[in-house]
Amino acid sequence: MEPLIFEKSYPGRVGHIVPAPSKELIRELGSEPSIPEPLRREKPPFLPEVSELQVVRHYTRLSQMNFGVDQGFYPLGSCTMKYNPKICEKIAYMDEVTMIHPYQDPKTVQGALEIMYNLSKWLSEIAGVYSTTLQPAAGAHGEFVGMLLIRAYHAYHGQKGRDEIIVPDTAHGTNPASASQAGYRVVVVPSNSRGCVDLDALDAAISERTAGLMLTNPNTLGLFEEEIEEIARRVHDAGGLLYYDGANLNAIMGKTRPGDMGFDIVHFNLHKTFSTPHGGGGPGAGPVGVVKDLDKFLP
């Protein structure tokens, strides 16, 4: 077992010695602290006193205890986490991308705005939807936005009594969580013997309270929902909407499109299907695309 970095600490040991400022620099900047008194620490921070070599070896050993996309196929939960080229991560971390400020003069960020505009158009075409928003900050955030879009749509049409979201028993775990967080009652439908949505069970679950159905296709078992068009017809006939979880979009991208299957809302995981950096608690991108009838509700 690798000890904690603090257990390797030894009083007085340093990794780097910071050179003293030159006399010229002191004359230019002054010798008094620039941080106001109320904001200064009263005592040094509790940090391990270790050498650079100890730090490198410690975290290298820890990394070798883990398994990730750089070492092999990595199915995390119900998703396929793929290897992303390092050049893509390098581009994503460029100062021109990461150092843009929300209140920056728009004239100075036209290149970034062009990238985002084109991306939204390309994603719409890939998914077969009318428009796409890049506002959601992560995959689960995109799910939550999708649920709020469904709510806004039904409220606009005076159908606030639609308070149920149907999810299959193979659903990604965040699906029922996102629906519940949005205030919906979650109704679970079982799979049939082939691992797909049981149509009889779906019929039994659909009612005048149905707001929509959340579905991943291919599903979590890696199976394509063969009856997807029939599923879409039944949900739409009941007045509900169809939400597509893009966890496994890789499997069908370029061959078919969720919008062509009858989905009204499509959520993307750009770190899975494309190559934004894999995050630890949110990769920073969860775009959501919609059909034309839902465009007015997009953030």
PDB file of C-alpha atoms in Angstrom:
ATOM      1  CA  MET A   1       0.000   0.000   0.000  1.00  0.00           C
ATOM      2  CA  GLU A   2       1.361   3.408  -0.961  1.00  0.00           C
ATOM      3  CA  PRO A   3       1.537   5.754   2.060  1.00  0.00           C
ATOM      4  CA  LEU A   4      -0.063   9.192   1.997  1.00  0.00           C
ATOM      5  CA  ILE A   5       2.082  12.037   0.702  1.00  0.00           C
ATOM      6  CA  PHE A   6       1.915  13.569   4.201  1.00  0.00           C
ATOM      7  CA  GLU A   7       3.448  10.417   5.665  1.00  0.00           C
ATOM      8  CA  LYS A   8       6.510  11.009   3.482  1.00  0.00           C
ATOM      9  CA  SER A   9       6.947  14.512   4.868  1.00  0.00           C
ATOM     10  CA  TYR A  10      10.135  15.458   6.757  1.00  0.00           C
ATOM     11  CA  PRO A  11      10.557  18.862   8.452  1.00  0.00           C
ATOM     12  CA  GLY A  12      12.863  21.118   6.486  1.00  0.00           C
ATOM     13  CA  ARG A  13      12.858  19.098   3.267  1.00  0.00           C
ATOM     14  CA  VAL A  14      12.117  21.149   0.149  1.00  0.00           C
ATOM     15  CA  GLY A  15      11.466  20.370  -3.485  1.00  0.00           C
ATOM     16  CA  HIS A  16      12.683  23.683  -4.884  1.00  0.00           C
ATOM     17  CA  ILE A  17      14.458  26.685  -3.451  1.00  0.00           C
ATOM     18  CA  VAL A  18      12.880  29.896  -4.695  1.00  0.00           C
ATOM     19  CA  PRO A  19      15.569  32.490  -5.457  1.00  0.00           C
ATOM     20  CA  ALA A  20      15.515  35.708  -3.474  1.00  0.00           C
ATOM     21  CA  PRO A  21      14.246  38.745  -5.408  1.00  0.00           C
ATOM     22  CA  SER A  22      16.896  41.028  -6.830  1.00  0.00           C
ATOM     23  CA  LYS A  23      17.520  44.469  -5.354  1.00  0.00           C
ATOM     24  CA  GLU A  24      16.208  46.046  -8.557  1.00  0.00           C
ATOM     25  CA  LEU A  25      12.937  44.118  -8.266  1.00  0.00           C
ATOM     26  CA  ILE A  26      12.564  45.084  -4.608  1.00  0.00           C
ATOM     27  CA  ARG A  27      13.109  48.750  -5.486  1.00  0.00           C
ATOM     28  CA  GLU A  28      10.517  48.526  -8.265  1.00  0.00           C
ATOM     29  CA  LEU A  29       7.840  46.630  -6.351  1.00  0.00           C
ATOM     30  CA  GLY A  30       8.662  47.587  -2.788  1.00  0.00           C
ATOM     31  CA  SER A  31       9.385  45.339   0.159  1.00  0.00           C
ATOM     32  CA  GLU A  32       6.008  45.594   1.878  1.00  0.00           C
ATOM     33  CA  PRO A  33       3.466  42.772   1.308  1.00  0.00           C
ATOM     34  CA  SER A  34       0.908  43.655  -1.360  1.00  0.00           C
ATOM     35  CA  ILE A  35      -1.795  41.479   0.208  1.00  0.00           C
ATOM     36  CA  PRO A  36      -3.972  43.445   2.683  1.00  0.00           C
ATOM     37  CA  GLU A  37      -3.501  42.507   6.328  1.00  0.00           C
ATOM     38  CA  PRO A  38      -7.000  40.970   6.829  1.00  0.00           C
ATOM     39  CA  LEU A  39      -6.404  38.592   3.897  1.00  0.00           C
ATOM     40  CA  ARG A  40      -2.990  37.299   4.969  1.00  0.00           C
ATOM     41  CA  ARG A  41      -2.554  33.864   6.503  1.00  0.00           C
ATOM     42  CA  GLU A  42      -1.828  33.789  10.229  1.00  0.00           C
ATOM     43  CA  LYS A  43       0.225  30.609   9.904  1.00  0.00           C
ATOM     44  CA  PRO A  44       1.785  28.644   7.024  1.00  0.00           C
ATOM     45  CA  PRO A  45      -0.486  26.220   5.106  1.00  0.00           C
ATOM     46  CA  PHE A  46      -0.371  22.559   6.113  1.00  0.00           C
ATOM     47  CA  LEU A  47       1.605  21.106   3.214  1.00  0.00           C
ATOM     48  CA  PRO A  48       3.885  18.050   3.033  1.00  0.00           C
ATOM     49  CA  GLU A  49       7.605  18.797   3.073  1.00  0.00           C
ATOM     50  CA  VAL A  50       8.878  16.505   0.321  1.00  0.00           C
ATOM     51  CA  SER A  51      11.328  16.554  -2.559  1.00  0.00           C
ATOM     52  CA  GLU A  52      10.356  16.703  -6.222  1.00  0.00           C
ATOM     53  CA  LEU A  53      11.564  13.127  -6.712  1.00  0.00           C
ATOM     54  CA  GLN A  54       9.300  11.907  -3.903  1.00  0.00           C
ATOM     55  CA  VAL A  55       6.311  13.676  -5.428  1.00  0.00           C
ATOM     56  CA  VAL A  56       6.926  12.261  -8.912  1.00  0.00           C
ATOM     57  CA  ARG A  57       7.444   8.698  -7.677  1.00  0.00           C
ATOM     58  CA  HIS A  58       4.473   8.883  -5.290  1.00  0.00           C
ATOM     59  CA  TYR A  59       1.926   9.973  -7.888  1.00  0.00           C
ATOM     60  CA  THR A  60       3.405   7.724 -10.573  1.00  0.00           C
ATOM     61  CA  ARG A  61       2.913   4.718  -8.276  1.00  0.00           C
ATOM     62  CA  LEU A  62      -0.652   5.809  -7.534  1.00  0.00           C
ATOM     63  CA  SER A  63      -1.389   6.152 -11.252  1.00  0.00           C
ATOM     64  CA  GLN A  64      -0.131   2.606 -11.849  1.00  0.00           C
ATOM     65  CA  MET A  65      -2.687   1.294  -9.358  1.00  0.00           C
ATOM     66  CA  ASN A  66      -5.528   2.688 -11.482  1.00  0.00           C
ATOM     67  CA  PHE A  67      -6.986   1.609 -14.795  1.00  0.00           C
ATOM     68  CA  GLY A  68      -8.031   4.177 -17.376  1.00  0.00           C
ATOM     69  CA  VAL A  69      -8.469   4.992 -21.038  1.00  0.00           C
ATOM     70  CA  ASP A  70      -4.718   5.193 -21.643  1.00  0.00           C
ATOM     71  CA  GLN A  71      -4.336   1.545 -20.619  1.00  0.00           C
ATOM     72  CA  GLY A  72      -7.305  -0.204 -22.181  1.00  0.00           C
ATOM     73  CA  PHE A  73     -11.019  -0.334 -22.935  1.00  0.00           C
ATOM     74  CA  TYR A  74     -12.797   1.483 -20.137  1.00  0.00           C
ATOM     75  CA  PRO A  75     -16.562   0.952 -19.697  1.00  0.00           C
ATOM     76  CA  LEU A  76     -17.447   3.311 -16.841  1.00  0.00           C
ATOM     77  CA  GLY A  77     -20.914   2.528 -15.477  1.00  0.00           C
ATOM     78  CA  SER A  78     -23.046   2.186 -18.579  1.00  0.00           C
ATOM     79  CA  CYS A  79     -20.856   4.313 -20.826  1.00  0.00           C
ATOM     80  CA  THR A  80     -17.974   3.661 -23.150  1.00  0.00           C
ATOM     81  CA  MET A  81     -15.103   5.944 -22.190  1.00  0.00           C
ATOM     82  CA  LYS A  82     -12.791   6.021 -25.179  1.00  0.00           C
ATOM     83  CA  TYR A  83      -9.229   7.204 -25.678  1.00  0.00           C
ATOM     84  CA  ASN A  84      -9.028  10.827 -26.764  1.00  0.00           C
ATOM     85  CA  PRO A  85      -5.987  11.980 -28.780  1.00  0.00           C
ATOM     86  CA  LYS A  86      -3.604  14.060 -26.672  1.00  0.00           C
ATOM     87  CA  ILE A  87      -3.523  16.799 -29.304  1.00  0.00           C
ATOM     88  CA  CYS A  88      -7.237  17.392 -28.654  1.00  0.00           C
ATOM     89  CA  GLU A  89      -6.618  17.857 -24.943  1.00  0.00           C
ATOM     90  CA  LYS A  90      -3.700  20.181 -25.677  1.00  0.00           C
ATOM     91  CA  ILE A  91      -5.959  22.332 -27.863  1.00  0.00           C
ATOM     92  CA  ALA A  92      -8.683  22.359 -25.208  1.00  0.00           C
ATOM     93  CA  TYR A  93      -6.194  23.680 -22.639  1.00  0.00           C
ATOM     94  CA  MET A  94      -4.871  26.507 -24.825  1.00  0.00           C
ATOM     95  CA  ASP A  95      -4.951  29.938 -23.165  1.00  0.00           C
ATOM     96  CA  GLU A  96      -7.025  31.206 -26.096  1.00  0.00           C
ATOM     97  CA  VAL A  97      -9.754  28.811 -24.924  1.00  0.00           C
ATOM     98  CA  THR A  98      -9.381  28.589 -21.157  1.00  0.00           C
ATOM     99  CA  MET A  99      -8.556  32.240 -20.407  1.00  0.00           C
ATOM    100  CA  ILE A 100     -11.597  33.810 -22.085  1.00  0.00           C
ATOM    101  CA  HIS A 101     -13.633  35.852 -19.597  1.00  0.00           C
ATOM    102  CA  PRO A 102     -17.465  35.920 -19.691  1.00  0.00           C
ATOM    103  CA  TYR A 103     -17.441  39.740 -19.689  1.00  0.00           C
ATOM    104  CA  GLN A 104     -14.703  40.087 -22.284  1.00  0.00           C
ATOM    105  CA  ASP A 105     -15.350  42.429 -25.212  1.00  0.00           C
ATOM    106  CA  PRO A 106     -17.119  40.278 -27.865  1.00  0.00           C
ATOM    107  CA  LYS A 107     -14.917  41.846 -30.542  1.00  0.00           C
ATOM    108  CA  THR A 108     -11.898  40.088 -29.022  1.00  0.00           C
ATOM    109  CA  VAL A 109     -13.418  36.579 -29.011  1.00  0.00           C
ATOM    110  CA  GLN A 110     -14.903  36.284 -32.480  1.00  0.00           C
ATOM    111  CA  GLY A 111     -12.797  33.200 -33.221  1.00  0.00           C
ATOM    112  CA  ALA A 112     -14.142  31.362 -30.179  1.00  0.00           C
ATOM    113  CA  LEU A 113     -17.708  32.414 -30.989  1.00  0.00           C
ATOM    114  CA  GLU A 114     -17.268  31.116 -34.537  1.00  0.00           C
ATOM    115  CA  ILE A 115     -16.066  27.760 -33.189  1.00  0.00           C
ATOM    116  CA  MET A 116     -19.086  27.464 -30.893  1.00  0.00           C
ATOM    117  CA  TYR A 117     -21.532  28.556 -33.580  1.00  0.00           C
ATOM    118  CA  ASN A 118     -20.189  26.023 -36.070  1.00  0.00           C
ATOM    119  CA  LEU A 119     -20.117  23.304 -33.412  1.00  0.00           C
ATOM    120  CA  SER A 120     -23.788  23.818 -32.588  1.00  0.00           C
ATOM    121  CA  LYS A 121     -24.690  23.600 -36.276  1.00  0.00           C
ATOM    122  CA  TRP A 122     -22.602  20.451 -36.807  1.00  0.00           C
ATOM    123  CA  LEU A 123     -24.090  18.757 -33.750  1.00  0.00           C
ATOM    124  CA  SER A 124     -27.604  19.546 -34.975  1.00  0.00           C
ATOM    125  CA  GLU A 125     -26.817  17.954 -38.329  1.00  0.00           C
ATOM    126  CA  ILE A 126     -25.222  14.897 -36.724  1.00  0.00           C
ATOM    127  CA  ALA A 127     -28.231  14.342 -34.448  1.00  0.00           C
ATOM    128  CA  GLY A 128     -30.913  15.236 -36.976  1.00  0.00           C
ATOM    129  CA  VAL A 129     -32.405  18.045 -34.887  1.00  0.00           C
ATOM    130  CA  TYR A 130     -33.311  21.683 -35.570  1.00  0.00           C
ATOM    131  CA  SER A 131     -31.027  23.493 -33.119  1.00  0.00           C
ATOM    132  CA  THR A 132     -28.530  22.841 -30.325  1.00  0.00           C
ATOM    133  CA  THR A 133     -27.529  24.735 -27.192  1.00  0.00           C
ATOM    134  CA  LEU A 134     -24.029  24.549 -25.727  1.00  0.00           C
ATOM    135  CA  GLN A 135     -25.084  25.987 -22.359  1.00  0.00           C
ATOM    136  CA  PRO A 136     -25.187  22.779 -20.229  1.00  0.00           C
ATOM    137  CA  ALA A 137     -21.894  22.354 -18.392  1.00  0.00           C
ATOM    138  CA  ALA A 138     -21.790  18.533 -18.237  1.00  0.00           C
ATOM    139  CA  GLY A 139     -23.598  15.378 -19.342  1.00  0.00           C
ATOM    140  CA  ALA A 140     -25.945  15.093 -16.360  1.00  0.00           C
ATOM    141  CA  HIS A 141     -26.553  18.838 -16.562  1.00  0.00           C
ATOM    142  CA  GLY A 142     -27.656  18.264 -20.158  1.00  0.00           C
ATOM    143  CA  GLU A 143     -30.096  15.613 -18.950  1.00  0.00           C
ATOM    144  CA  PHE A 144     -31.510  18.038 -16.400  1.00  0.00           C
ATOM    145  CA  VAL A 145     -31.875  20.715 -19.087  1.00  0.00           C
ATOM    146  CA  GLY A 146     -33.702  18.164 -21.240  1.00  0.00           C
ATOM    147  CA  MET A 147     -36.167  17.493 -18.434  1.00  0.00           C
ATOM    148  CA  LEU A 148     -36.765  21.206 -17.932  1.00  0.00           C
ATOM    149  CA  LEU A 149     -37.360  21.559 -21.680  1.00  0.00           C
ATOM    150  CA  ILE A 150     -40.034  18.866 -21.479  1.00  0.00           C
ATOM    151  CA  ARG A 151     -41.594  20.669 -18.528  1.00  0.00           C
ATOM    152  CA  ALA A 152     -41.557  24.021 -20.334  1.00  0.00           C
ATOM    153  CA  TYR A 153     -43.110  22.476 -23.445  1.00  0.00           C
ATOM    154  CA  HIS A 154     -46.031  20.924 -21.583  1.00  0.00           C
ATOM    155  CA  ALA A 155     -46.570  24.041 -19.450  1.00  0.00           C
ATOM    156  CA  TYR A 156     -46.698  26.127 -22.635  1.00  0.00           C
ATOM    157  CA  HIS A 157     -49.440  23.841 -23.941  1.00  0.00           C
ATOM    158  CA  GLY A 158     -51.375  23.949 -20.672  1.00  0.00           C
ATOM    159  CA  GLN A 159     -50.578  20.338 -19.717  1.00  0.00           C
ATOM    160  CA  LYS A 160     -49.034  20.761 -16.288  1.00  0.00           C
ATOM    161  CA  GLY A 161     -50.627  17.496 -15.170  1.00  0.00           C
ATOM    162  CA  ARG A 162     -47.998  15.535 -17.077  1.00  0.00           C
ATOM    163  CA  ASP A 163     -45.745  14.687 -14.149  1.00  0.00           C
ATOM    164  CA  GLU A 164     -44.293  11.278 -15.060  1.00  0.00           C
ATOM    165  CA  ILE A 165     -41.124  10.334 -16.938  1.00  0.00           C
ATOM    166  CA  ILE A 166     -40.754   6.762 -18.197  1.00  0.00           C
ATOM    167  CA  VAL A 167     -37.309   5.124 -18.111  1.00  0.00           C
ATOM    168  CA  PRO A 168     -36.367   1.534 -19.030  1.00  0.00           C
ATOM    169  CA  ASP A 169     -34.747  -0.714 -16.443  1.00  0.00           C
ATOM    170  CA  THR A 170     -31.523  -0.511 -18.488  1.00  0.00           C
ATOM    171  CA  ALA A 171     -31.354   3.291 -18.168  1.00  0.00           C
ATOM    172  CA  HIS A 172     -28.195   5.126 -17.243  1.00  0.00           C
ATOM    173  CA  GLY A 173     -28.340   5.842 -13.510  1.00  0.00           C
ATOM    174  CA  THR A 174     -28.427   9.589 -13.967  1.00  0.00           C
ATOM    175  CA  ASN A 175     -31.621   9.396 -16.065  1.00  0.00           C
ATOM    176  CA  PRO A 176     -34.036   8.748 -13.189  1.00  0.00           C
ATOM    177  CA  ALA A 177     -31.976  11.081 -10.997  1.00  0.00           C
ATOM    178  CA  SER A 178     -32.283  13.954 -13.487  1.00  0.00           C
ATOM    179  CA  ALA A 179     -36.006  13.354 -13.940  1.00  0.00           C
ATOM    180  CA  SER A 180     -36.559  13.259 -10.195  1.00  0.00           C
ATOM    181  CA  GLN A 181     -34.481  16.397  -9.688  1.00  0.00           C
ATOM    182  CA  ALA A 182     -36.733  18.154 -12.206  1.00  0.00           C
ATOM    183  CA  GLY A 183     -39.763  17.194 -10.120  1.00  0.00           C
ATOM    184  CA  TYR A 184     -41.010  14.227 -12.124  1.00  0.00           C
ATOM    185  CA  ARG A 185     -42.233  10.882 -10.850  1.00  0.00           C
ATOM    186  CA  VAL A 186     -40.135   8.138 -12.453  1.00  0.00           C
ATOM    187  CA  VAL A 187     -41.907   5.125 -13.958  1.00  0.00           C
ATOM    188  CA  VAL A 188     -39.645   2.163 -14.782  1.00  0.00           C
ATOM    189  CA  VAL A 189     -40.507  -0.264 -17.592  1.00  0.00           C
ATOM    190  CA  PRO A 190     -38.844  -3.704 -17.794  1.00  0.00           C
ATOM    191  CA  SER A 191     -36.903  -5.135 -20.709  1.00  0.00           C
ATOM    192  CA  ASN A 192     -38.152  -8.016 -22.820  1.00  0.00           C
ATOM    193  CA  SER A 193     -36.310 -11.300 -23.373  1.00  0.00           C
ATOM    194  CA  ARG A 194     -34.134  -9.629 -26.031  1.00  0.00           C
ATOM    195  CA  GLY A 195     -32.930  -6.888 -23.666  1.00  0.00           C
ATOM    196  CA  CYS A 196     -34.955  -4.104 -25.269  1.00  0.00           C
ATOM    197  CA  VAL A 197     -37.988  -2.103 -24.124  1.00  0.00           C
ATOM    198  CA  ASP A 198     -41.021  -4.344 -23.568  1.00  0.00           C
ATOM    199  CA  LEU A 199     -43.785  -2.745 -25.656  1.00  0.00           C
ATOM    200  CA  ASP A 200     -46.603  -4.241 -23.571  1.00  0.00           C
ATOM    201  CA  ALA A 201     -45.018  -2.855 -20.410  1.00  0.00           C
ATOM    202  CA  LEU A 202     -44.584   0.500 -22.156  1.00  0.00           C
ATOM    203  CA  ASP A 203     -48.277   0.575 -23.061  1.00  0.00           C
ATOM    204  CA  ALA A 204     -49.155  -0.120 -19.438  1.00  0.00           C
ATOM    205  CA  ALA A 205     -46.906   2.716 -18.252  1.00  0.00           C
ATOM    206  CA  ILE A 206     -48.127   5.358 -20.711  1.00  0.00           C
ATOM    207  CA  SER A 207     -50.978   7.545 -19.491  1.00  0.00           C
ATOM    208  CA  GLU A 208     -52.290  11.093 -19.619  1.00  0.00           C
ATOM    209  CA  ARG A 209     -49.678  11.878 -16.964  1.00  0.00           C
ATOM    210  CA  THR A 210     -46.766  10.867 -19.226  1.00  0.00           C
ATOM    211  CA  ALA A 211     -44.446  13.787 -19.941  1.00  0.00           C
ATOM    212  CA  GLY A 212     -41.841  11.792 -21.824  1.00  0.00           C
ATOM    213  CA  LEU A 213     -39.573   8.785 -22.183  1.00  0.00           C
ATOM    214  CA  MET A 214     -35.802   8.799 -21.623  1.00  0.00           C
ATOM    215  CA  LEU A 215     -33.927   6.295 -23.750  1.00  0.00           C
ATOM    216  CA  THR A 216     -30.360   5.389 -24.701  1.00  0.00           C
ATOM    217  CA  ASN A 217     -29.933   3.780 -28.111  1.00  0.00           C
ATOM    218  CA  PRO A 218     -28.031   1.493 -28.290  1.00  0.00           C
ATOM    219  CA  ASN A 219     -29.041   0.845 -24.708  1.00  0.00           C
ATOM    220  CA  THR A 220     -26.833   0.136 -21.723  1.00  0.00           C
ATOM    221  CA  LEU A 221     -26.638  -3.527 -22.714  1.00  0.00           C
ATOM    222  CA  GLY A 222     -25.208  -2.503 -26.083  1.00  0.00           C
ATOM    223  CA  LEU A 223     -28.393  -3.500 -27.912  1.00  0.00           C
ATOM    224  CA  PHE A 224     -30.078  -1.369 -30.548  1.00  0.00           C
ATOM    225  CA  GLU A 225     -33.739  -0.729 -29.751  1.00  0.00           C
ATOM    226  CA  GLU A 226     -35.221  -2.446 -32.803  1.00  0.00           C
ATOM    227  CA  GLU A 227     -38.708  -1.065 -32.161  1.00  0.00           C
ATOM    228  CA  ILE A 228     -37.583   2.525 -31.704  1.00  0.00           C
ATOM    229  CA  GLU A 229     -39.918   3.950 -34.341  1.00  0.00           C
ATOM    230  CA  GLU A 230     -42.890   2.147 -32.786  1.00  0.00           C
ATOM    231  CA  ILE A 231     -41.809   3.308 -29.330  1.00  0.00           C
ATOM    232  CA  ALA A 232     -41.655   6.896 -30.590  1.00  0.00           C
ATOM    233  CA  ARG A 233     -45.092   6.614 -32.194  1.00  0.00           C
ATOM    234  CA  ARG A 234     -46.724   5.330 -29.009  1.00  0.00           C
ATOM    235  CA  VAL A 235     -45.148   8.003 -26.810  1.00  0.00           C
ATOM    236  CA  HIS A 236     -46.057  10.777 -29.245  1.00  0.00           C
ATOM    237  CA  ASP A 237     -49.614   9.497 -29.677  1.00  0.00           C
ATOM    238  CA  ALA A 238     -49.985   9.798 -25.913  1.00  0.00           C
ATOM    239  CA  GLY A 239     -48.754  13.401 -26.005  1.00  0.00           C
ATOM    240  CA  GLY A 240     -45.308  12.695 -24.567  1.00  0.00           C
ATOM    241  CA  LEU A 241     -41.835  13.609 -25.786  1.00  0.00           C
ATOM    242  CA  LEU A 242     -38.847  11.377 -26.480  1.00  0.00           C
ATOM    243  CA  TYR A 243     -35.481  12.174 -24.887  1.00  0.00           C
ATOM    244  CA  TYR A 244     -32.240  10.660 -26.233  1.00  0.00           C
ATOM    245  CA  ASP A 245     -29.338  10.015 -23.871  1.00  0.00           C
ATOM    246  CA  GLY A 246     -26.197  10.273 -26.002  1.00  0.00           C
ATOM    247  CA  ALA A 247     -24.057   7.965 -23.849  1.00  0.00           C
ATOM    248  CA  ASN A 248     -23.652   5.479 -26.712  1.00  0.00           C
ATOM    249  CA  LEU A 249     -24.013   7.793 -29.703  1.00  0.00           C
ATOM    250  CA  ASN A 250     -20.617   6.560 -30.962  1.00  0.00           C
ATOM    251  CA  ALA A 251     -22.220   3.314 -32.095  1.00  0.00           C
ATOM    252  CA  ILE A 252     -24.614   4.921 -34.583  1.00  0.00           C
ATOM    253  CA  MET A 253     -23.071   8.277 -35.485  1.00  0.00           C
ATOM    254  CA  GLY A 254     -22.760   8.669 -39.223  1.00  0.00           C
ATOM    255  CA  LYS A 255     -25.095   5.726 -39.862  1.00  0.00           C
ATOM    256  CA  THR A 256     -28.364   7.003 -38.471  1.00  0.00           C
ATOM    257  CA  ARG A 257     -29.583   9.949 -36.407  1.00  0.00           C
ATOM    258  CA  PRO A 258     -31.690  10.142 -33.238  1.00  0.00           C
ATOM    259  CA  GLY A 259     -33.885  12.810 -34.808  1.00  0.00           C
ATOM    260  CA  ASP A 260     -34.748  10.451 -37.652  1.00  0.00           C
ATOM    261  CA  MET A 261     -35.854   7.832 -35.112  1.00  0.00           C
ATOM    262  CA  GLY A 262     -38.390  10.211 -33.582  1.00  0.00           C
ATOM    263  CA  PHE A 263     -36.442  11.698 -30.672  1.00  0.00           C
ATOM    264  CA  ASP A 264     -37.408  15.261 -29.744  1.00  0.00           C
ATOM    265  CA  ILE A 265     -34.461  16.050 -27.463  1.00  0.00           C
ATOM    266  CA  VAL A 266     -30.895  14.804 -27.929  1.00  0.00           C
ATOM    267  CA  HIS A 267     -28.129  15.172 -25.362  1.00  0.00           C
ATOM    268  CA  PHE A 268     -24.445  14.817 -26.240  1.00  0.00           C
ATOM    269  CA  ASN A 269     -21.475  13.706 -24.171  1.00  0.00           C
ATOM    270  CA  LEU A 270     -18.661  15.456 -26.001  1.00  0.00           C
ATOM    271  CA  HIS A 271     -15.989  13.660 -23.964  1.00  0.00           C
ATOM    272  CA  LYS A 272     -17.362  10.269 -25.056  1.00  0.00           C
ATOM    273  CA  THR A 273     -18.537  10.806 -28.608  1.00  0.00           C
ATOM    274  CA  PHE A 274     -15.906  13.399 -29.471  1.00  0.00           C
ATOM    275  CA  SER A 275     -12.728  14.413 -27.649  1.00  0.00           C
ATOM    276  CA  THR A 276     -13.196  17.086 -25.024  1.00  0.00           C
ATOM    277  CA  PRO A 277     -11.172  16.134 -21.919  1.00  0.00           C
ATOM    278  CA  HIS A 278     -12.616  13.464 -19.637  1.00  0.00           C
ATOM    279  CA  GLY A 279     -13.491  15.224 -16.395  1.00  0.00           C
ATOM    280  CA  GLY A 280     -13.659  14.206 -12.782  1.00  0.00           C
ATOM    281  CA  GLY A 281     -17.202  15.254 -11.910  1.00  0.00           C
ATOM    282  CA  GLY A 282     -18.116  17.073 -15.098  1.00  0.00           C
ATOM    283  CA  PRO A 283     -16.218  17.455 -18.375  1.00  0.00           C
ATOM    284  CA  GLY A 284     -17.586  20.917 -18.993  1.00  0.00           C
ATOM    285  CA  ALA A 285     -19.793  20.202 -22.007  1.00  0.00           C
ATOM    286  CA  GLY A 286     -23.225  18.591 -22.330  1.00  0.00           C
ATOM    287  CA  PRO A 287     -24.935  20.122 -25.399  1.00  0.00           C
ATOM    288  CA  VAL A 288     -28.641  19.525 -25.983  1.00  0.00           C
ATOM    289  CA  GLY A 289     -30.346  19.498 -29.378  1.00  0.00           C
ATOM    290  CA  VAL A 290     -34.082  19.788 -30.041  1.00  0.00           C
ATOM    291  CA  VAL A 291     -36.654  19.588 -32.805  1.00  0.00           C
ATOM    292  CA  LYS A 292     -38.182  22.813 -34.121  1.00  0.00           C
ATOM    293  CA  ASP A 293     -41.195  22.756 -31.770  1.00  0.00           C
ATOM    294  CA  LEU A 294     -38.865  22.961 -28.770  1.00  0.00           C
ATOM    295  CA  ASP A 295     -36.456  25.561 -30.136  1.00  0.00           C
ATOM    296  CA  LYS A 296     -38.187  28.461 -28.367  1.00  0.00           C
ATOM    297  CA  PHE A 297     -37.482  26.864 -24.981  1.00  0.00           C
ATOM    298  CA  LEU A 298     -33.716  26.391 -25.417  1.00  0.00           C
ATOM    299  CA  PRO A 299     -31.415  28.314 -23.045  1.00  0.00           C
TER     300      PRO A 299
END
